[in-house]
Amino acid sequence: MPVVTELRVLLLEDNPADAELNERVLRKAGMEFVAMRVDSESAFKQALQDFKPDIVLADYNLPSFNGSVALEYLQRAHPDLPVIMVTGAIGEEKAVELLRAGARDYILKDRLARLPAAIRQAIDVQNEIRARRESEQRLREAENKFRMLFETANDGIFILDESGFVDCNQKAACMYGLAKKEMFGH
């Protein structure tokens, strides 16, 4: 899996000054990134396709769109893309609701110092999820390959554990003149 060296940050933010402040905080923290700011639903969806961000920083309140709707869309269309809500004052209930809906974190605009750490954590979590999925997929493929080799082998194969015989392939069952399900219930 390639390591992200320059982070691609999509900013869903209607205020250019707030977007610049987010970028300044990230640069000050030594983060290498390229950012794109959008402020409408259509531009947001287009940027997801064209810009292909690694993370979305979404303001909650925009004039024609909001972070909650954006988060809902991302959960359906791009469920692996981490989202951090960067917003002004929202109530605790709304913050919990956003986290339950799939946001990785929320940062209040007057506490942006937490933003670099929140981004790093969100990316780390996403990388762990991706690695686990890839590992699980490789395991499934290996299990399928084993099962195919096991069942199609020209030799009889028995599988044992500490309690005795637990499985055999069809060839082994035929050697005893039984159906496999008669031997082990498979």
Coordinates of C-alpha atoms in Angstrom, one line a residue:
M1 CA 0.0 0.0 0.0
P2 CA 1.5 3.4 -1.0
V3 CA 2.3 5.8 1.8
V4 CA 0.6 9.2 1.4
T5 CA 3.4 11.8 1.3
E6 CA 1.3 14.8 0.2
L7 CA -2.1 14.8 1.7
R8 CA -5.0 15.8 -0.5
V9 CA -7.4 17.9 1.6
L10 CA -10.9 18.8 0.4
L11 CA -12.3 21.8 2.3
L12 CA -16.1 22.1 2.3
E13 CA -16.1 25.7 3.5
D14 CA -17.9 28.8 2.3
N15 CA -15.6 31.3 4.0
P16 CA -12.2 31.6 2.2
A17 CA -10.6 33.2 5.3
D18 CA -11.6 30.2 7.4
A19 CA -10.2 27.8 4.7
E20 CA -7.0 29.7 4.7
L21 CA -6.8 29.6 8.5
N22 CA -7.2 25.8 8.3
E23 CA -4.4 25.6 5.8
R24 CA -2.1 27.9 7.8
V25 CA -2.6 25.6 10.9
L26 CA -1.7 22.6 8.9
R27 CA 1.4 24.2 7.3
K28 CA 2.5 25.4 10.8
A29 CA 2.3 21.8 12.0
G30 CA 4.6 20.8 9.2
M31 CA 2.0 18.9 7.2
E32 CA 2.6 18.5 3.4
F33 CA -0.7 18.8 1.6
V34 CA -2.6 20.2 -1.3
A35 CA -6.0 21.6 -0.6
M36 CA -9.1 22.4 -2.6
R37 CA -11.9 24.5 -1.3
V38 CA -15.5 24.1 -2.4
D39 CA -18.7 25.7 -1.1
S40 CA -21.6 24.0 -2.9
E41 CA -23.0 20.5 -3.2
S42 CA -22.3 20.3 -6.9
A43 CA -18.7 21.5 -6.5
F44 CA -18.2 19.1 -3.6
K45 CA -19.4 16.1 -5.6
Q46 CA -17.2 17.1 -8.6
A47 CA -14.2 17.6 -6.4
L48 CA -14.6 14.1 -4.9
Q49 CA -14.3 12.7 -8.4
D50 CA -11.7 15.0 -9.9
F51 CA -9.5 15.9 -6.9
K52 CA -9.7 12.5 -5.1
P53 CA -9.1 13.7 -1.6
D54 CA -7.5 11.7 1.2
I55 CA -9.6 13.6 3.8
V56 CA -12.6 16.0 3.9
L57 CA -12.7 18.9 6.3
A58 CA -16.3 20.1 6.3
D59 CA -17.9 23.1 7.8
Y60 CA -21.3 22.3 9.3
N61 CA -23.2 25.4 8.2
L62 CA -23.0 26.6 4.6
P63 CA -25.6 28.8 2.9
S64 CA -26.8 26.2 0.4
F65 CA -25.4 22.9 1.8
N66 CA -24.4 21.6 5.2
G67 CA -21.9 19.2 6.7
S68 CA -24.5 16.8 7.8
V69 CA -25.8 16.3 4.3
A70 CA -22.3 16.0 3.0
L71 CA -21.4 13.4 5.6
E72 CA -24.5 11.4 4.7
Y73 CA -23.6 11.5 1.1
L74 CA -20.0 10.4 1.8
Q75 CA -21.1 7.5 3.9
R76 CA -23.0 6.2 0.9
A77 CA -20.7 7.1 -2.0
H78 CA -17.3 7.2 -0.4
P79 CA -17.5 5.3 3.0
D80 CA -13.7 5.0 3.3
L81 CA -13.0 8.7 3.1
P82 CA -12.5 10.2 6.5
V83 CA -14.4 13.3 7.4
I84 CA -13.6 15.9 10.1
M85 CA -16.2 18.5 10.9
V86 CA -14.5 21.9 11.3
T87 CA -17.2 24.2 12.5
G88 CA -18.2 27.0 14.8
A89 CA -20.1 26.4 17.9
I90 CA -22.4 23.4 17.7
G91 CA -24.2 21.7 20.6
E92 CA -22.8 18.6 22.2
E93 CA -25.8 16.6 21.0
K94 CA -25.1 17.7 17.4
A95 CA -21.4 16.8 17.7
V96 CA -22.3 13.3 19.0
E97 CA -24.8 12.9 16.2
L98 CA -22.1 13.8 13.6
L99 CA -19.7 11.3 15.2
R100 CA -22.3 8.6 15.2
A101 CA -23.1 9.4 11.5
G102 CA -19.5 8.7 10.6
A103 CA -17.4 11.8 11.1
R104 CA -14.0 10.9 12.5
D105 CA -13.8 14.0 14.7
Y106 CA -15.1 17.5 15.0
I107 CA -12.9 20.6 15.6
L108 CA -14.3 23.9 16.8
K109 CA -13.0 26.8 14.7
D110 CA -11.7 28.5 17.8
R111 CA -9.7 25.3 18.7
L112 CA -7.9 24.7 15.4
A113 CA -4.6 23.7 17.1
R114 CA -6.2 20.2 17.4
L115 CA -6.7 19.9 13.6
P116 CA -3.3 18.4 12.6
A117 CA -3.5 15.7 15.3
A118 CA -7.1 14.9 14.4
I119 CA -6.1 14.6 10.7
R120 CA -3.2 12.3 11.4
Q121 CA -5.3 10.1 13.6
A122 CA -8.1 9.9 11.0
I123 CA -5.6 9.0 8.3
D124 CA -4.0 6.4 10.6
V125 CA -7.3 4.8 11.5
Q126 CA -8.3 4.7 7.8
N127 CA -4.9 3.1 6.9
E128 CA -5.5 0.5 9.6
I129 CA -9.0 -0.2 8.3
R130 CA -7.7 -0.5 4.7
A131 CA -4.8 -2.8 5.8
R132 CA -7.2 -5.0 7.8
R133 CA -9.6 -5.3 4.8
E134 CA -6.7 -6.2 2.5
S135 CA -5.4 -8.8 5.0
E136 CA -8.9 -10.3 5.4
Q137 CA -9.2 -10.4 1.6
R138 CA -5.8 -12.2 1.3
L139 CA -6.9 -14.6 4.0
R140 CA -10.2 -15.4 2.2
E141 CA -8.3 -16.0 -1.1
A142 CA -5.8 -18.3 0.6
E143 CA -8.6 -20.2 2.3
N144 CA -10.4 -20.6 -1.0
K145 CA -7.2 -21.7 -2.7
F146 CA -6.5 -24.3 0.1
R147 CA -10.1 -25.5 -0.1
M148 CA -9.9 -26.0 -3.9
L149 CA -6.5 -27.8 -3.6
F150 CA -7.8 -29.9 -0.7
E151 CA -11.0 -31.0 -2.5
T152 CA -9.4 -31.6 -5.9
A153 CA -6.2 -33.4 -4.8
N154 CA -5.6 -36.9 -6.3
D155 CA -4.5 -38.2 -2.9
G156 CA -6.6 -38.7 0.2
I157 CA -6.1 -36.0 2.7
F158 CA -7.1 -36.1 6.4
I159 CA -7.0 -33.1 8.7
L160 CA -6.3 -33.8 12.4
D161 CA -6.4 -31.7 15.5
E162 CA -5.7 -32.6 19.1
S163 CA -9.1 -34.4 19.3
G164 CA -8.5 -36.6 16.2
F165 CA -9.7 -36.5 12.6
V166 CA -11.8 -33.4 11.8
D167 CA -12.0 -33.4 8.0
C168 CA -11.0 -35.2 4.9
N169 CA -11.3 -34.6 1.2
Q170 CA -13.6 -36.5 -1.1
K171 CA -10.7 -38.7 -2.3
A172 CA -10.0 -39.9 1.3
A173 CA -13.7 -40.7 1.9
C174 CA -13.8 -42.7 -1.4
M175 CA -10.8 -44.7 -0.1
Y176 CA -13.0 -46.0 2.7
G177 CA -16.0 -46.4 0.4
L178 CA -18.0 -43.7 2.2
A179 CA -19.4 -40.4 1.4
K180 CA -17.6 -37.5 3.0
K181 CA -20.7 -36.4 5.0
E182 CA -20.9 -40.0 6.4
M183 CA -17.4 -39.6 7.8
F184 CA -17.5 -36.1 9.2
G185 CA -21.0 -34.7 8.6
H186 CA -19.7 -32.3 5.9

